[in-house]
Amino acid sequence: NAGVTQTPKFQVLKTGQSMTLQCAQDMNHNSMYWYRQDPGMGLRLIYYSASEGTTDKGEVPNGYNVSRLNKREFSLRLESAAPSQTSVYFCASSEGRSSVFALYGYTFGSGTRLTVV
Amino acid sequence: SNSVKQTGQITVSEGASVTMNCTYTSTGYPTLFWYVEYPSKPLQLLQRETMENSKNFGGGNIKDKNSPIVKYSVQVSDSAVYYCLLGCSGANSKLTFGKGITLSVRP
């Protein structure tokens, strides 16, 4: 099925550990995004990639790095996890190369539930 | 600045109709999206309203800074979190999420 695939679905890390969240889309979309979802905060943009080879910071980039490996894949890395990074992480993609805003909407992955203890 | 306001929680009985409001302020040209989140499922696009396709969804209209979504004859399976997203094109294109409305439908 066409869509956005995120791995893993669940992860528990100890403070200070590192990990990479993977995201892949098979819709030939140009733009990809990483969001985090926290209670009462809605979804907040961490990083985005308007096209292959480019990445930009979003609203809450501190503590994260990203890589746009190719057109399909956009990974999110936590170098030294902190309890404040406990959250649900969503990857999304969209057509076009319009930076943050996708005029025709987004396709989201199922999310990765990350707990840092 | 851009902002989206949604009420937090709505509880209704099965078979009822429910209007979920989304009011906004924007500095650019707006597009309003509604997405629904079911447990362990990807957010799904429900509705997209622009100035061009603007309609009175449940008495509201994007031109009036209000873009509600209406669900008729709701079922227990409609229980979910509904998010309103504001996209603004222009020099400072930006996407703003509302905090979501939790809809609970009683049997």
PDB file of C-alpha atoms in Angstrom:
ATOM      1  CA  ASN A   1       0.000   0.000   0.000  1.00  0.00           C
ATOM      2  CA  ALA A   2       1.265   3.443  -0.914  1.00  0.00           C
ATOM      3  CA  GLY A   3       1.996   5.675   2.004  1.00  0.00           C
ATOM      4  CA  VAL A   4       4.477   6.657   4.680  1.00  0.00           C
ATOM      5  CA  THR A   5       6.184   3.936   6.690  1.00  0.00           C
ATOM      6  CA  GLN A   6       7.848   4.623  10.039  1.00  0.00           C
ATOM      7  CA  THR A   7      10.038   2.318  12.061  1.00  0.00           C
ATOM      8  CA  PRO A   8      10.116   1.398  14.860  1.00  0.00           C
ATOM      9  CA  LYS A   9       6.583   1.774  16.206  1.00  0.00           C
ATOM     10  CA  PHE A  10       7.702   1.707  19.826  1.00  0.00           C
ATOM     11  CA  GLN A  11      11.027   2.346  21.518  1.00  0.00           C
ATOM     12  CA  VAL A  12      12.314   2.772  25.055  1.00  0.00           C
ATOM     13  CA  LEU A  13      15.669   4.461  25.526  1.00  0.00           C
ATOM     14  CA  LYS A  14      17.803   5.279  28.510  1.00  0.00           C
ATOM     15  CA  THR A  15      18.903   8.873  29.007  1.00  0.00           C
ATOM     16  CA  GLY A  16      21.991   9.524  26.908  1.00  0.00           C
ATOM     17  CA  GLN A  17      21.409   6.753  24.401  1.00  0.00           C
ATOM     18  CA  SER A  18      21.156   7.503  20.715  1.00  0.00           C
ATOM     19  CA  MET A  19      18.832   6.201  18.070  1.00  0.00           C
ATOM     20  CA  THR A  20      17.523   6.906  14.596  1.00  0.00           C
ATOM     21  CA  LEU A  21      13.887   6.934  13.585  1.00  0.00           C
ATOM     22  CA  GLN A  22      13.351   5.845  10.012  1.00  0.00           C
ATOM     23  CA  CYS A  23      10.770   7.146   7.577  1.00  0.00           C
ATOM     24  CA  ALA A  24      10.134   6.160   3.971  1.00  0.00           C
ATOM     25  CA  GLN A  25       7.461   7.172   1.458  1.00  0.00           C
ATOM     26  CA  ASP A  26       6.636   5.572  -1.862  1.00  0.00           C
ATOM     27  CA  MET A  27       4.487   8.305  -3.397  1.00  0.00           C
ATOM     28  CA  ASN A  28       7.333  10.169  -5.093  1.00  0.00           C
ATOM     29  CA  HIS A  29       6.685  13.173  -2.868  1.00  0.00           C
ATOM     30  CA  ASN A  30       9.287  15.910  -2.769  1.00  0.00           C
ATOM     31  CA  SER A  31       8.783  17.208   0.761  1.00  0.00           C
ATOM     32  CA  MET A  32       9.073  15.304   4.021  1.00  0.00           C
ATOM     33  CA  TYR A  33       8.569  16.332   7.642  1.00  0.00           C
ATOM     34  CA  TRP A  34       9.131  15.212  11.206  1.00  0.00           C
ATOM     35  CA  TYR A  35       6.685  16.228  13.936  1.00  0.00           C
ATOM     36  CA  ARG A  36       6.394  15.454  17.601  1.00  0.00           C
ATOM     37  CA  GLN A  37       3.084  15.183  19.391  1.00  0.00           C
ATOM     38  CA  ASP A  38       2.753  15.976  23.074  1.00  0.00           C
ATOM     39  CA  PRO A  39      -0.363  16.169  25.257  1.00  0.00           C
ATOM     40  CA  GLY A  40      -1.994  19.573  25.052  1.00  0.00           C
ATOM     41  CA  MET A  41       0.544  20.802  22.487  1.00  0.00           C
ATOM     42  CA  GLY A  42      -0.761  19.347  19.256  1.00  0.00           C
ATOM     43  CA  LEU A  43       1.863  18.526  16.645  1.00  0.00           C
ATOM     44  CA  ARG A  44       5.024  20.602  16.407  1.00  0.00           C
ATOM     45  CA  LEU A  45       7.443  20.603  13.512  1.00  0.00           C
ATOM     46  CA  ILE A  46      10.967  19.406  14.296  1.00  0.00           C
ATOM     47  CA  TYR A  47      12.627  19.442  10.861  1.00  0.00           C
ATOM     48  CA  TYR A  48      11.539  19.333   7.274  1.00  0.00           C
ATOM     49  CA  SER A  49      13.020  18.676   3.878  1.00  0.00           C
ATOM     50  CA  ALA A  50      11.493  20.559   0.963  1.00  0.00           C
ATOM     51  CA  SER A  51      13.406  18.485  -1.568  1.00  0.00           C
ATOM     52  CA  GLU A  52      16.087  15.833  -1.780  1.00  0.00           C
ATOM     53  CA  GLY A  53      19.353  17.231  -0.498  1.00  0.00           C
ATOM     54  CA  THR A  54      17.866  20.025   1.624  1.00  0.00           C
ATOM     55  CA  THR A  55      16.801  20.145   5.269  1.00  0.00           C
ATOM     56  CA  ASP A  56      15.601  22.989   7.476  1.00  0.00           C
ATOM     57  CA  LYS A  57      14.772  23.510  11.116  1.00  0.00           C
ATOM     58  CA  GLY A  58      11.221  23.691  12.273  1.00  0.00           C
ATOM     59  CA  GLU A  59       9.757  24.885  15.534  1.00  0.00           C
ATOM     60  CA  VAL A  60      11.538  22.527  17.961  1.00  0.00           C
ATOM     61  CA  PRO A  61      14.812  21.291  16.402  1.00  0.00           C
ATOM     62  CA  ASN A  62      17.051  21.233  19.475  1.00  0.00           C
ATOM     63  CA  GLY A  63      18.360  17.785  20.332  1.00  0.00           C
ATOM     64  CA  TYR A  64      17.636  16.335  16.881  1.00  0.00           C
ATOM     65  CA  ASN A  65      19.365  15.874  13.568  1.00  0.00           C
ATOM     66  CA  VAL A  66      17.947  14.719  10.251  1.00  0.00           C
ATOM     67  CA  SER A  67      19.149  13.190   7.032  1.00  0.00           C
ATOM     68  CA  ARG A  68      17.363  13.172   3.706  1.00  0.00           C
ATOM     69  CA  LEU A  69      19.061  10.038   2.438  1.00  0.00           C
ATOM     70  CA  ASN A  70      17.292  10.087  -0.924  1.00  0.00           C
ATOM     71  CA  LYS A  71      13.915  11.138  -2.230  1.00  0.00           C
ATOM     72  CA  ARG A  72      12.154   8.314  -0.383  1.00  0.00           C
ATOM     73  CA  GLU A  73      13.800   8.385   3.028  1.00  0.00           C
ATOM     74  CA  PHE A  74      14.035  10.982   5.782  1.00  0.00           C
ATOM     75  CA  SER A  75      15.520   9.923   9.106  1.00  0.00           C
ATOM     76  CA  LEU A  76      15.467  11.610  12.505  1.00  0.00           C
ATOM     77  CA  ARG A  77      18.330  11.076  14.930  1.00  0.00           C
ATOM     78  CA  LEU A  78      18.517  11.638  18.646  1.00  0.00           C
ATOM     79  CA  GLU A  79      22.207  11.807  19.556  1.00  0.00           C
ATOM     80  CA  SER A  80      21.767  11.848  23.342  1.00  0.00           C
ATOM     81  CA  ALA A  81      18.195  11.148  24.356  1.00  0.00           C
ATOM     82  CA  ALA A  82      16.622  13.108  27.198  1.00  0.00           C
ATOM     83  CA  PRO A  83      13.363  12.481  29.099  1.00  0.00           C
ATOM     84  CA  SER A  84      11.966  15.671  27.514  1.00  0.00           C
ATOM     85  CA  GLN A  85      12.097  13.864  24.182  1.00  0.00           C
ATOM     86  CA  THR A  86       9.529  11.331  25.310  1.00  0.00           C
ATOM     87  CA  SER A  87       6.832  11.818  22.717  1.00  0.00           C
ATOM     88  CA  VAL A  88       5.063  10.391  19.710  1.00  0.00           C
ATOM     89  CA  TYR A  89       6.913  11.178  16.504  1.00  0.00           C
ATOM     90  CA  PHE A  90       5.171  11.467  13.160  1.00  0.00           C
ATOM     91  CA  CYS A  91       6.716  11.556   9.747  1.00  0.00           C
ATOM     92  CA  ALA A  92       4.777  13.098   6.854  1.00  0.00           C
ATOM     93  CA  SER A  93       5.248  13.811   3.180  1.00  0.00           C
ATOM     94  CA  SER A  94       3.682  16.081   0.592  1.00  0.00           C
ATOM     95  CA  GLU A  95       3.835  16.944  -3.071  1.00  0.00           C
ATOM     96  CA  GLY A  96       5.597  20.060  -4.193  1.00  0.00           C
ATOM     97  CA  ARG A  97       8.639  21.788  -2.837  1.00  0.00           C
ATOM     98  CA  SER A  98       6.928  24.507  -0.865  1.00  0.00           C
ATOM     99  CA  SER A  99       8.985  24.430   2.349  1.00  0.00           C
ATOM    100  CA  VAL A 100       6.707  24.175   5.368  1.00  0.00           C
ATOM    101  CA  PHE A 101       3.293  24.481   3.807  1.00  0.00           C
ATOM    102  CA  ALA A 102       1.810  21.861   1.503  1.00  0.00           C
ATOM    103  CA  LEU A 103      -1.140  23.282  -0.373  1.00  0.00           C
ATOM    104  CA  TYR A 104      -2.857  19.946  -0.927  1.00  0.00           C
ATOM    105  CA  GLY A 105      -2.205  18.386   2.432  1.00  0.00           C
ATOM    106  CA  TYR A 106       0.042  15.768   3.923  1.00  0.00           C
ATOM    107  CA  THR A 107       0.279  12.011   4.169  1.00  0.00           C
ATOM    108  CA  PHE A 108       1.257  10.872   7.634  1.00  0.00           C
ATOM    109  CA  GLY A 109       2.917   7.769   8.979  1.00  0.00           C
ATOM    110  CA  SER A 110       1.506   5.794  11.912  1.00  0.00           C
ATOM    111  CA  GLY A 111       3.888   7.284  14.414  1.00  0.00           C
ATOM    112  CA  THR A 112       6.713   6.134  16.680  1.00  0.00           C
ATOM    113  CA  ARG A 113       6.053   6.137  20.408  1.00  0.00           C
ATOM    114  CA  LEU A 114       9.336   6.930  22.139  1.00  0.00           C
ATOM    115  CA  THR A 115       9.913   6.807  25.876  1.00  0.00           C
ATOM    116  CA  VAL A 116      13.168   8.038  27.419  1.00  0.00           C
ATOM    117  CA  VAL A 117      13.768   6.912  30.984  1.00  0.00           C
TER     118      VAL A 117
ATOM    119  CA  SER B   1       0.826  35.862  13.550  1.00  0.00           C
ATOM    120  CA  ASN B   2      -0.954  32.621  12.687  1.00  0.00           C
ATOM    121  CA  SER B   3      -3.027  30.746  15.239  1.00  0.00           C
ATOM    122  CA  VAL B   4      -5.670  28.031  15.341  1.00  0.00           C
ATOM    123  CA  LYS B   5      -8.219  27.598  18.086  1.00  0.00           C
ATOM    124  CA  GLN B   6     -10.150  24.398  18.714  1.00  0.00           C
ATOM    125  CA  THR B   7     -12.302  23.416  21.693  1.00  0.00           C
ATOM    126  CA  GLY B   8     -10.835  20.526  23.649  1.00  0.00           C
ATOM    127  CA  GLN B   9     -13.424  17.808  24.101  1.00  0.00           C
ATOM    128  CA  ILE B  10     -16.913  16.897  22.923  1.00  0.00           C
ATOM    129  CA  THR B  11     -19.069  14.017  24.128  1.00  0.00           C
ATOM    130  CA  VAL B  12     -22.251  13.039  22.299  1.00  0.00           C
ATOM    131  CA  SER B  13     -24.566  10.059  21.992  1.00  0.00           C
ATOM    132  CA  GLU B  14     -24.613   7.768  18.995  1.00  0.00           C
ATOM    133  CA  GLY B  15     -26.803   9.097  16.197  1.00  0.00           C
ATOM    134  CA  ALA B  16     -26.260  12.741  17.047  1.00  0.00           C
ATOM    135  CA  SER B  17     -24.807  15.341  14.717  1.00  0.00           C
ATOM    136  CA  VAL B  18     -21.791  17.241  15.917  1.00  0.00           C
ATOM    137  CA  THR B  19     -20.057  20.388  14.726  1.00  0.00           C
ATOM    138  CA  MET B  20     -16.415  20.848  15.608  1.00  0.00           C
ATOM    139  CA  ASN B  21     -15.214  24.397  15.230  1.00  0.00           C
ATOM    140  CA  CYS B  22     -11.898  25.744  14.084  1.00  0.00           C
ATOM    141  CA  THR B  23     -11.275  29.459  14.242  1.00  0.00           C
ATOM    142  CA  TYR B  24      -8.065  31.025  13.085  1.00  0.00           C
ATOM    143  CA  THR B  25      -6.021  34.119  12.530  1.00  0.00           C
ATOM    144  CA  SER B  26      -3.536  34.356   9.702  1.00  0.00           C
ATOM    145  CA  THR B  27      -1.121  36.755   8.086  1.00  0.00           C
ATOM    146  CA  GLY B  28      -1.202  35.066   4.688  1.00  0.00           C
ATOM    147  CA  TYR B  29      -3.558  33.361   2.266  1.00  0.00           C
ATOM    148  CA  PRO B  30      -5.205  30.507   4.227  1.00  0.00           C
ATOM    149  CA  THR B  31      -6.027  26.889   3.570  1.00  0.00           C
ATOM    150  CA  LEU B  32      -7.715  24.911   6.342  1.00  0.00           C
ATOM    151  CA  PHE B  33      -7.334  21.142   6.702  1.00  0.00           C
ATOM    152  CA  TRP B  34      -9.096  18.724   8.995  1.00  0.00           C
ATOM    153  CA  TYR B  35      -7.366  15.487   9.941  1.00  0.00           C
ATOM    154  CA  VAL B  36      -8.598  12.663  12.142  1.00  0.00           C
ATOM    155  CA  GLU B  37      -6.429  10.510  14.367  1.00  0.00           C
ATOM    156  CA  TYR B  38      -7.610   7.034  15.340  1.00  0.00           C
ATOM    157  CA  PRO B  39      -5.490   5.047  17.799  1.00  0.00           C
ATOM    158  CA  SER B  40      -2.394   3.550  16.171  1.00  0.00           C
ATOM    159  CA  LYS B  41      -3.409   4.790  12.736  1.00  0.00           C
ATOM    160  CA  PRO B  42      -1.936   7.546  10.536  1.00  0.00           C
ATOM    161  CA  LEU B  43      -3.656  10.910  10.554  1.00  0.00           C
ATOM    162  CA  GLN B  44      -6.193  10.943   7.743  1.00  0.00           C
ATOM    163  CA  LEU B  45      -7.273  13.953   5.712  1.00  0.00           C
ATOM    164  CA  LEU B  46     -11.010  14.647   6.011  1.00  0.00           C
ATOM    165  CA  GLN B  47     -11.579  18.081   4.571  1.00  0.00           C
ATOM    166  CA  ARG B  48      -9.730  20.892   2.876  1.00  0.00           C
ATOM    167  CA  GLU B  49     -11.203  24.362   2.586  1.00  0.00           C
ATOM    168  CA  THR B  50      -9.724  27.230   0.601  1.00  0.00           C
ATOM    169  CA  MET B  51     -10.922  30.651  -0.339  1.00  0.00           C
ATOM    170  CA  GLU B  52     -11.794  29.212  -3.767  1.00  0.00           C
ATOM    171  CA  ASN B  53     -13.841  26.223  -2.614  1.00  0.00           C
ATOM    172  CA  SER B  54     -15.193  27.976   0.461  1.00  0.00           C
ATOM    173  CA  LYS B  55     -18.540  26.648   1.647  1.00  0.00           C
ATOM    174  CA  ASN B  56     -20.664  27.022   4.738  1.00  0.00           C
ATOM    175  CA  PHE B  57     -19.646  23.866   6.554  1.00  0.00           C
ATOM    176  CA  GLY B  58     -22.027  23.773   9.465  1.00  0.00           C
ATOM    177  CA  GLY B  59     -22.579  27.513   9.427  1.00  0.00           C
ATOM    178  CA  GLY B  60     -18.940  28.478   9.279  1.00  0.00           C
ATOM    179  CA  ASN B  61     -16.813  29.692   6.411  1.00  0.00           C
ATOM    180  CA  ILE B  62     -13.094  30.159   5.924  1.00  0.00           C
ATOM    181  CA  LYS B  63     -13.733  33.723   4.802  1.00  0.00           C
ATOM    182  CA  ASP B  64     -15.207  34.389   8.238  1.00  0.00           C
ATOM    183  CA  LYS B  65     -12.140  32.944   9.965  1.00  0.00           C
ATOM    184  CA  ASN B  66     -14.082  29.819  10.892  1.00  0.00           C
ATOM    185  CA  SER B  67     -13.806  26.431   9.196  1.00  0.00           C
ATOM    186  CA  PRO B  68     -15.850  23.842  11.119  1.00  0.00           C
ATOM    187  CA  ILE B  69     -16.323  20.198  10.286  1.00  0.00           C
ATOM    188  CA  VAL B  70     -19.716  18.557  10.711  1.00  0.00           C
ATOM    189  CA  LYS B  71     -20.336  14.870  11.290  1.00  0.00           C
ATOM    190  CA  TYR B  72     -23.863  13.572  10.959  1.00  0.00           C
ATOM    191  CA  SER B  73     -25.293  10.559  12.773  1.00  0.00           C
ATOM    192  CA  VAL B  74     -22.055   9.746  14.546  1.00  0.00           C
ATOM    193  CA  GLN B  75     -21.141   6.225  15.588  1.00  0.00           C
ATOM    194  CA  VAL B  76     -18.967   4.970  18.420  1.00  0.00           C
ATOM    195  CA  SER B  77     -16.303   4.313  15.777  1.00  0.00           C
ATOM    196  CA  ASP B  78     -16.106   8.059  15.081  1.00  0.00           C
ATOM    197  CA  SER B  79     -14.523   8.564  18.498  1.00  0.00           C
ATOM    198  CA  ALA B  80     -11.122  10.036  17.748  1.00  0.00           C
ATOM    199  CA  VAL B  81      -9.045  13.206  17.904  1.00  0.00           C
ATOM    200  CA  TYR B  82      -9.789  15.731  15.179  1.00  0.00           C
ATOM    201  CA  TYR B  83      -7.107  18.245  14.238  1.00  0.00           C
ATOM    202  CA  CYS B  84      -7.481  21.490  12.344  1.00  0.00           C
ATOM    203  CA  LEU B  85      -4.445  22.684  10.409  1.00  0.00           C
ATOM    204  CA  LEU B  86      -3.922  26.139   8.998  1.00  0.00           C
ATOM    205  CA  GLY B  87      -1.631  26.562   6.041  1.00  0.00           C
ATOM    206  CA  CYS B  88      -0.721  30.040   4.891  1.00  0.00           C
ATOM    207  CA  SER B  89       0.983  30.708   1.597  1.00  0.00           C
ATOM    208  CA  GLY B  90       2.947  33.813   0.894  1.00  0.00           C
ATOM    209  CA  ALA B  91       6.326  35.170   1.806  1.00  0.00           C
ATOM    210  CA  ASN B  92       6.262  33.464   5.194  1.00  0.00           C
ATOM    211  CA  SER B  93       4.492  30.211   4.337  1.00  0.00           C
ATOM    212  CA  LYS B  94       3.651  28.403   7.502  1.00  0.00           C
ATOM    213  CA  LEU B  95       1.638  25.485   8.836  1.00  0.00           C
ATOM    214  CA  THR B  96      -0.042  25.751  12.216  1.00  0.00           C
ATOM    215  CA  PHE B  97      -1.682  22.837  14.035  1.00  0.00           C
ATOM    216  CA  GLY B  98      -4.606  23.191  16.382  1.00  0.00           C
ATOM    217  CA  LYS B  99      -4.382  21.246  19.620  1.00  0.00           C
ATOM    218  CA  GLY B 100      -7.113  18.865  18.545  1.00  0.00           C
ATOM    219  CA  ILE B 101     -10.654  18.048  19.601  1.00  0.00           C
ATOM    220  CA  THR B 102     -11.323  14.744  21.313  1.00  0.00           C
ATOM    221  CA  LEU B 103     -14.688  13.421  20.193  1.00  0.00           C
ATOM    222  CA  SER B 104     -16.223  10.731  22.376  1.00  0.00           C
ATOM    223  CA  VAL B 105     -19.380   9.009  21.166  1.00  0.00           C
ATOM    224  CA  ARG B 106     -21.464   7.128  23.723  1.00  0.00           C
ATOM    225  CA  PRO B 107     -23.371   4.007  22.669  1.00  0.00           C
TER     226      PRO B 107
END
